[in-house]
Amino acid sequence: MLPIVLDSGIVERLFREVEATPGYRLLIDLPAQTITTPAGERIPFGVDAFHKHCLVNGLDEIGLSLPI
């Protein structure tokens, strides 16, 4: 799980859109660090490079300790 931090105004707007739109879905693109709304709006977000690497490559604490 990756908590994404966004401006409170964006979060409030997304919640309003979710309530108003049945089947509303967001696309989270971790490599690009963007959230895409159904309308095509791309919202950037930040993530620590190390955590991004681990998530993209499916690594956890055990996977990081194994030899390559």
PDB file of N, CA and C in Angstrom:
ATOM      1  N   MET A   1       0.846  -1.162   0.000  1.00  0.00           N
ATOM      2  CA  MET A   1       0.000   0.000   0.000  1.00  0.00           C
ATOM      3  C   MET A   1       0.896   1.231   0.000  1.00  0.00           C
ATOM      4  N   LEU A   2       0.492   2.212  -0.781  1.00  0.00           N
ATOM      5  CA  LEU A   2       1.238   3.459  -0.875  1.00  0.00           C
ATOM      6  C   LEU A   2       0.301   4.626  -0.601  1.00  0.00           C
ATOM      7  N   PRO A   3       0.470   5.291   0.534  1.00  0.00           N
ATOM      8  CA  PRO A   3      -0.346   6.488   0.757  1.00  0.00           C
ATOM      9  C   PRO A   3       0.129   7.610  -0.169  1.00  0.00           C
ATOM     10  N   ILE A   4      -0.812   8.240  -0.841  1.00  0.00           N
ATOM     11  CA  ILE A   4      -0.507   9.344  -1.749  1.00  0.00           C
ATOM     12  C   ILE A   4      -1.017  10.622  -1.106  1.00  0.00           C
ATOM     13  N   VAL A   5      -0.161  11.609  -1.018  1.00  0.00           N
ATOM     14  CA  VAL A   5      -0.525  12.890  -0.412  1.00  0.00           C
ATOM     15  C   VAL A   5      -0.847  13.882  -1.522  1.00  0.00           C
ATOM     16  N   LEU A   6      -2.059  14.443  -1.438  1.00  0.00           N
ATOM     17  CA  LEU A   6      -2.501  15.452  -2.400  1.00  0.00           C
ATOM     18  C   LEU A   6      -3.012  16.670  -1.653  1.00  0.00           C
ATOM     19  N   ASP A   7      -3.091  17.786  -2.356  1.00  0.00           N
ATOM     20  CA  ASP A   7      -3.666  19.003  -1.808  1.00  0.00           C
ATOM     21  C   ASP A   7      -5.101  18.731  -1.375  1.00  0.00           C
ATOM     22  N   SER A   8      -5.512  19.288  -0.253  1.00  0.00           N
ATOM     23  CA  SER A   8      -6.857  19.021   0.272  1.00  0.00           C
ATOM     24  C   SER A   8      -7.956  19.429  -0.704  1.00  0.00           C
ATOM     25  N   GLY A   9      -7.731  20.465  -1.480  1.00  0.00           N
ATOM     26  CA  GLY A   9      -8.729  20.886  -2.469  1.00  0.00           C
ATOM     27  C   GLY A   9      -8.935  19.830  -3.543  1.00  0.00           C
ATOM     28  N   ILE A  10      -7.860  19.192  -3.971  1.00  0.00           N
ATOM     29  CA  ILE A  10      -7.959  18.126  -4.972  1.00  0.00           C
ATOM     30  C   ILE A  10      -8.693  16.933  -4.384  1.00  0.00           C
ATOM     31  N   VAL A  11      -8.357  16.567  -3.152  1.00  0.00           N
ATOM     32  CA  VAL A  11      -9.011  15.426  -2.499  1.00  0.00           C
ATOM     33  C   VAL A  11     -10.505  15.681  -2.361  1.00  0.00           C
ATOM     34  N   GLU A  12     -10.888  16.875  -1.935  1.00  0.00           N
ATOM     35  CA  GLU A  12     -12.305  17.212  -1.788  1.00  0.00           C
ATOM     36  C   GLU A  12     -13.031  17.124  -3.130  1.00  0.00           C
ATOM     37  N   ARG A  13     -12.398  17.627  -4.190  1.00  0.00           N
ATOM     38  CA  ARG A  13     -13.007  17.574  -5.520  1.00  0.00           C
ATOM     39  C   ARG A  13     -13.165  16.131  -5.980  1.00  0.00           C
ATOM     40  N   LEU A  14     -12.159  15.301  -5.752  1.00  0.00           N
ATOM     41  CA  LEU A  14     -12.257  13.891  -6.137  1.00  0.00           C
ATOM     42  C   LEU A  14     -13.390  13.194  -5.394  1.00  0.00           C
ATOM     43  N   PHE A  15     -13.546  13.485  -4.111  1.00  0.00           N
ATOM     44  CA  PHE A  15     -14.642  12.895  -3.342  1.00  0.00           C
ATOM     45  C   PHE A  15     -15.997  13.321  -3.906  1.00  0.00           C
ATOM     46  N   ARG A  16     -16.131  14.598  -4.294  1.00  0.00           N
ATOM     47  CA  ARG A  16     -17.394  15.064  -4.892  1.00  0.00           C
ATOM     48  C   ARG A  16     -17.667  14.330  -6.209  1.00  0.00           C
ATOM     49  N   GLU A  17     -16.622  14.155  -7.024  1.00  0.00           N
ATOM     50  CA  GLU A  17     -16.785  13.452  -8.300  1.00  0.00           C
ATOM     51  C   GLU A  17     -17.165  11.986  -8.078  1.00  0.00           C
ATOM     52  N   VAL A  18     -16.565  11.353  -7.087  1.00  0.00           N
ATOM     53  CA  VAL A  18     -16.887   9.951  -6.772  1.00  0.00           C
ATOM     54  C   VAL A  18     -18.350   9.831  -6.368  1.00  0.00           C
ATOM     55  N   GLU A  19     -18.813  10.728  -5.513  1.00  0.00           N
ATOM     56  CA  GLU A  19     -20.208  10.689  -5.061  1.00  0.00           C
ATOM     57  C   GLU A  19     -21.187  10.920  -6.204  1.00  0.00           C
ATOM     58  N   ALA A  20     -20.809  11.741  -7.177  1.00  0.00           N
ATOM     59  CA  ALA A  20     -21.718  12.111  -8.261  1.00  0.00           C
ATOM     60  C   ALA A  20     -21.691  11.137  -9.440  1.00  0.00           C
ATOM     61  N   THR A  21     -20.690  10.252  -9.492  1.00  0.00           N
ATOM     62  CA  THR A  21     -20.501   9.411 -10.674  1.00  0.00           C
ATOM     63  C   THR A  21     -20.430   7.941 -10.314  1.00  0.00           C
ATOM     64  N   PRO A  22     -21.496   7.186 -10.583  1.00  0.00           N
ATOM     65  CA  PRO A  22     -21.441   5.742 -10.338  1.00  0.00           C
ATOM     66  C   PRO A  22     -20.336   5.093 -11.180  1.00  0.00           C
ATOM     67  N   GLY A  23     -19.607   4.180 -10.585  1.00  0.00           N
ATOM     68  CA  GLY A  23     -18.536   3.485 -11.303  1.00  0.00           C
ATOM     69  C   GLY A  23     -17.272   4.312 -11.506  1.00  0.00           C
ATOM     70  N   TYR A  24     -17.168   5.418 -10.811  1.00  0.00           N
ATOM     71  CA  TYR A  24     -16.009   6.308 -10.928  1.00  0.00           C
ATOM     72  C   TYR A  24     -14.732   5.544 -10.591  1.00  0.00           C
ATOM     73  N   ARG A  25     -13.730   5.654 -11.447  1.00  0.00           N
ATOM     74  CA  ARG A  25     -12.452   4.980 -11.196  1.00  0.00           C
ATOM     75  C   ARG A  25     -11.288   5.911 -11.504  1.00  0.00           C
ATOM     76  N   LEU A  26     -10.274   5.794 -10.689  1.00  0.00           N
ATOM     77  CA  LEU A  26      -9.033   6.523 -10.916  1.00  0.00           C
ATOM     78  C   LEU A  26      -7.981   5.537 -11.376  1.00  0.00           C
ATOM     79  N   LEU A  27      -7.113   5.972 -12.270  1.00  0.00           N
ATOM     80  CA  LEU A  27      -5.986   5.157 -12.713  1.00  0.00           C
ATOM     81  C   LEU A  27      -4.729   5.691 -12.037  1.00  0.00           C
ATOM     82  N   ILE A  28      -4.072   4.830 -11.264  1.00  0.00           N
ATOM     83  CA  ILE A  28      -2.839   5.219 -10.586  1.00  0.00           C
ATOM     84  C   ILE A  28      -1.666   4.648 -11.378  1.00  0.00           C
ATOM     85  N   ASP A  29      -0.796   5.508 -11.869  1.00  0.00           N
ATOM     86  CA  ASP A  29       0.382   5.090 -12.625  1.00  0.00           C
ATOM     87  C   ASP A  29       1.604   5.407 -11.776  1.00  0.00           C
ATOM     88  N   LEU A  30       2.104   4.392 -11.070  1.00  0.00           N
ATOM     89  CA  LEU A  30       3.233   4.617 -10.167  1.00  0.00           C
ATOM     90  C   LEU A  30       4.504   5.015 -10.906  1.00  0.00           C
ATOM     91  N   PRO A  31       4.894   4.323 -11.998  1.00  0.00           N
ATOM     92  CA  PRO A  31       6.116   4.751 -12.691  1.00  0.00           C
ATOM     93  C   PRO A  31       6.063   6.208 -13.157  1.00  0.00           C
ATOM     94  N   ALA A  32       4.896   6.655 -13.644  1.00  0.00           N
ATOM     95  CA  ALA A  32       4.755   8.044 -14.097  1.00  0.00           C
ATOM     96  C   ALA A  32       4.407   8.986 -12.957  1.00  0.00           C
ATOM     97  N   GLN A  33       4.050   8.425 -11.797  1.00  0.00           N
ATOM     98  CA  GLN A  33       3.640   9.187 -10.618  1.00  0.00           C
ATOM     99  C   GLN A  33       2.481  10.124 -10.926  1.00  0.00           C
ATOM    100  N   THR A  34       1.434   9.543 -11.553  1.00  0.00           N
ATOM    101  CA  THR A  34       0.243  10.322 -11.874  1.00  0.00           C
ATOM    102  C   THR A  34      -1.022   9.553 -11.506  1.00  0.00           C
ATOM    103  N   ILE A  35      -2.074  10.320 -11.242  1.00  0.00           N
ATOM    104  CA  ILE A  35      -3.420   9.798 -11.069  1.00  0.00           C
ATOM    105  C   ILE A  35      -4.211  10.366 -12.240  1.00  0.00           C
ATOM    106  N   THR A  36      -4.934   9.498 -12.969  1.00  0.00           N
ATOM    107  CA  THR A  36      -5.733   9.964 -14.094  1.00  0.00           C
ATOM    108  C   THR A  36      -7.204   9.757 -13.766  1.00  0.00           C
ATOM    109  N   THR A  37      -7.982  10.838 -13.914  1.00  0.00           N
ATOM    110  CA  THR A  37      -9.417  10.778 -13.647  1.00  0.00           C
ATOM    111  C   THR A  37     -10.134  10.263 -14.897  1.00  0.00           C
ATOM    112  N   PRO A  38     -11.416   9.888 -14.765  1.00  0.00           N
ATOM    113  CA  PRO A  38     -12.177   9.456 -15.939  1.00  0.00           C
ATOM    114  C   PRO A  38     -12.248  10.525 -17.039  1.00  0.00           C
ATOM    115  N   ALA A  39     -12.134  11.790 -16.663  1.00  0.00           N
ATOM    116  CA  ALA A  39     -12.159  12.881 -17.649  1.00  0.00           C
ATOM    117  C   ALA A  39     -10.815  13.068 -18.336  1.00  0.00           C
ATOM    118  N   GLY A  40      -9.796  12.312 -17.906  1.00  0.00           N
ATOM    119  CA  GLY A  40      -8.477  12.413 -18.526  1.00  0.00           C
ATOM    120  C   GLY A  40      -7.527  13.377 -17.836  1.00  0.00           C
ATOM    121  N   GLU A  41      -7.955  13.980 -16.750  1.00  0.00           N
ATOM    122  CA  GLU A  41      -7.069  14.889 -16.005  1.00  0.00           C
ATOM    123  C   GLU A  41      -5.967  14.067 -15.339  1.00  0.00           C
ATOM    124  N   ARG A  42      -4.745  14.520 -15.477  1.00  0.00           N
ATOM    125  CA  ARG A  42      -3.611  13.840 -14.851  1.00  0.00           C
ATOM    126  C   ARG A  42      -3.140  14.676 -13.662  1.00  0.00           C
ATOM    127  N   ILE A  43      -3.144  14.042 -12.497  1.00  0.00           N
ATOM    128  CA  ILE A  43      -2.746  14.704 -11.256  1.00  0.00           C
ATOM    129  C   ILE A  43      -1.421  14.086 -10.805  1.00  0.00           C
ATOM    130  N   PRO A  44      -0.360  14.879 -10.746  1.00  0.00           N
ATOM    131  CA  PRO A  44       0.930  14.330 -10.321  1.00  0.00           C
ATOM    132  C   PRO A  44       0.987  14.142  -8.810  1.00  0.00           C
ATOM    133  N   PHE A  45       1.788  13.183  -8.384  1.00  0.00           N
ATOM    134  CA  PHE A  45       2.037  12.986  -6.957  1.00  0.00           C
ATOM    135  C   PHE A  45       3.493  12.596  -6.760  1.00  0.00           C
ATOM    136  N   GLY A  46       4.007  12.863  -5.576  1.00  0.00           N
ATOM    137  CA  GLY A  46       5.382  12.537  -5.251  1.00  0.00           C
ATOM    138  C   GLY A  46       5.470  11.220  -4.497  1.00  0.00           C
ATOM    139  N   VAL A  47       6.573  10.534  -4.689  1.00  0.00           N
ATOM    140  CA  VAL A  47       6.845   9.309  -3.946  1.00  0.00           C
ATOM    141  C   VAL A  47       8.364   9.149  -3.839  1.00  0.00           C
ATOM    142  N   ASP A  48       8.800   8.693  -2.690  1.00  0.00           N
ATOM    143  CA  ASP A  48      10.218   8.453  -2.451  1.00  0.00           C
ATOM    144  C   ASP A  48      10.750   7.440  -3.467  1.00  0.00           C
ATOM    145  N   ALA A  49      11.908   7.720  -4.051  1.00  0.00           N
ATOM    146  CA  ALA A  49      12.474   6.874  -5.108  1.00  0.00           C
ATOM    147  C   ALA A  49      12.691   5.436  -4.645  1.00  0.00           C
ATOM    148  N   PHE A  50      13.145   5.232  -3.414  1.00  0.00           N
ATOM    149  CA  PHE A  50      13.398   3.886  -2.911  1.00  0.00           C
ATOM    150  C   PHE A  50      12.099   3.092  -2.795  1.00  0.00           C
ATOM    151  N   HIS A  51      11.055   3.700  -2.221  1.00  0.00           N
ATOM    152  CA  HIS A  51       9.773   3.004  -2.086  1.00  0.00           C
ATOM    153  C   HIS A  51       9.160   2.716  -3.456  1.00  0.00           C
ATOM    154  N   LYS A  52       9.308   3.655  -4.385  1.00  0.00           N
ATOM    155  CA  LYS A  52       8.817   3.439  -5.742  1.00  0.00           C
ATOM    156  C   LYS A  52       9.521   2.242  -6.366  1.00  0.00           C
ATOM    157  N   HIS A  53      10.833   2.181  -6.246  1.00  0.00           N
ATOM    158  CA  HIS A  53      11.609   1.051  -6.785  1.00  0.00           C
ATOM    159  C   HIS A  53      11.116  -0.266  -6.194  1.00  0.00           C
ATOM    160  N   CYS A  54      10.932  -0.306  -4.892  1.00  0.00           N
ATOM    161  CA  CYS A  54      10.478  -1.536  -4.231  1.00  0.00           C
ATOM    162  C   CYS A  54       9.096  -1.959  -4.722  1.00  0.00           C
ATOM    163  N   LEU A  55       8.164  -1.025  -4.807  1.00  0.00           N
ATOM    164  CA  LEU A  55       6.812  -1.361  -5.241  1.00  0.00           C
ATOM    165  C   LEU A  55       6.773  -1.801  -6.703  1.00  0.00           C
ATOM    166  N   VAL A  56       7.464  -1.094  -7.571  1.00  0.00           N
ATOM    167  CA  VAL A  56       7.476  -1.430  -8.998  1.00  0.00           C
ATOM    168  C   VAL A  56       8.099  -2.803  -9.222  1.00  0.00           C
ATOM    169  N   ASN A  57       9.095  -3.149  -8.406  1.00  0.00           N
ATOM    170  CA  ASN A  57       9.805  -4.413  -8.583  1.00  0.00           C
ATOM    171  C   ASN A  57       9.331  -5.522  -7.652  1.00  0.00           C
ATOM    172  N   GLY A  58       8.273  -5.262  -6.885  1.00  0.00           N
ATOM    173  CA  GLY A  58       7.703  -6.281  -6.013  1.00  0.00           C
ATOM    174  C   GLY A  58       8.621  -6.711  -4.884  1.00  0.00           C
ATOM    175  N   LEU A  59       9.422  -5.790  -4.386  1.00  0.00           N
ATOM    176  CA  LEU A  59      10.369  -6.112  -3.329  1.00  0.00           C
ATOM    177  C   LEU A  59       9.817  -5.756  -1.955  1.00  0.00           C
ATOM    178  N   ASP A  60      10.067  -6.615  -1.000  1.00  0.00           N
ATOM    179  CA  ASP A  60       9.768  -6.330   0.394  1.00  0.00           C
ATOM    180  C   ASP A  60      11.064  -6.503   1.182  1.00  0.00           C
ATOM    181  N   GLU A  61      10.978  -6.485   2.495  1.00  0.00           N
ATOM    182  CA  GLU A  61      12.195  -6.582   3.304  1.00  0.00           C
ATOM    183  C   GLU A  61      12.958  -7.876   3.017  1.00  0.00           C
ATOM    184  N   ILE A  62      12.260  -8.980   2.815  1.00  0.00           N
ATOM    185  CA  ILE A  62      12.923 -10.244   2.520  1.00  0.00           C
ATOM    186  C   ILE A  62      13.561 -10.205   1.124  1.00  0.00           C
ATOM    187  N   GLY A  63      12.806  -9.713   0.138  1.00  0.00           N
ATOM    188  CA  GLY A  63      13.337  -9.627  -1.213  1.00  0.00           C
ATOM    189  C   GLY A  63      14.565  -8.753  -1.317  1.00  0.00           C
ATOM    190  N   LEU A  64      14.615  -7.704  -0.502  1.00  0.00           N
ATOM    191  CA  LEU A  64      15.772  -6.811  -0.524  1.00  0.00           C
ATOM    192  C   LEU A  64      17.011  -7.472   0.059  1.00  0.00           C
ATOM    193  N   SER A  65      16.820  -8.458   0.944  1.00  0.00           N
ATOM    194  CA  SER A  65      17.971  -9.078   1.587  1.00  0.00           C
ATOM    195  C   SER A  65      18.528 -10.280   0.816  1.00  0.00           C
ATOM    196  N   LEU A  66      17.807 -10.737  -0.205  1.00  0.00           N
ATOM    197  CA  LEU A  66      18.261 -11.890  -0.979  1.00  0.00           C
ATOM    198  C   LEU A  66      19.331 -11.483  -1.983  1.00  0.00           C
ATOM    199  N   PRO A  67      20.327 -12.359  -2.199  1.00  0.00           N
ATOM    200  CA  PRO A  67      21.350 -12.045  -3.210  1.00  0.00           C
ATOM    201  C   PRO A  67      20.738 -12.121  -4.603  1.00  0.00           C
ATOM    202  N   ILE A  68      21.286 -11.358  -5.499  1.00  0.00           N
ATOM    203  CA  ILE A  68      20.779 -11.334  -6.885  1.00  0.00           C
ATOM    204  C   ILE A  68      21.314 -12.503  -7.674  1.00  0.00           C
TER     205      ILE A  68
END
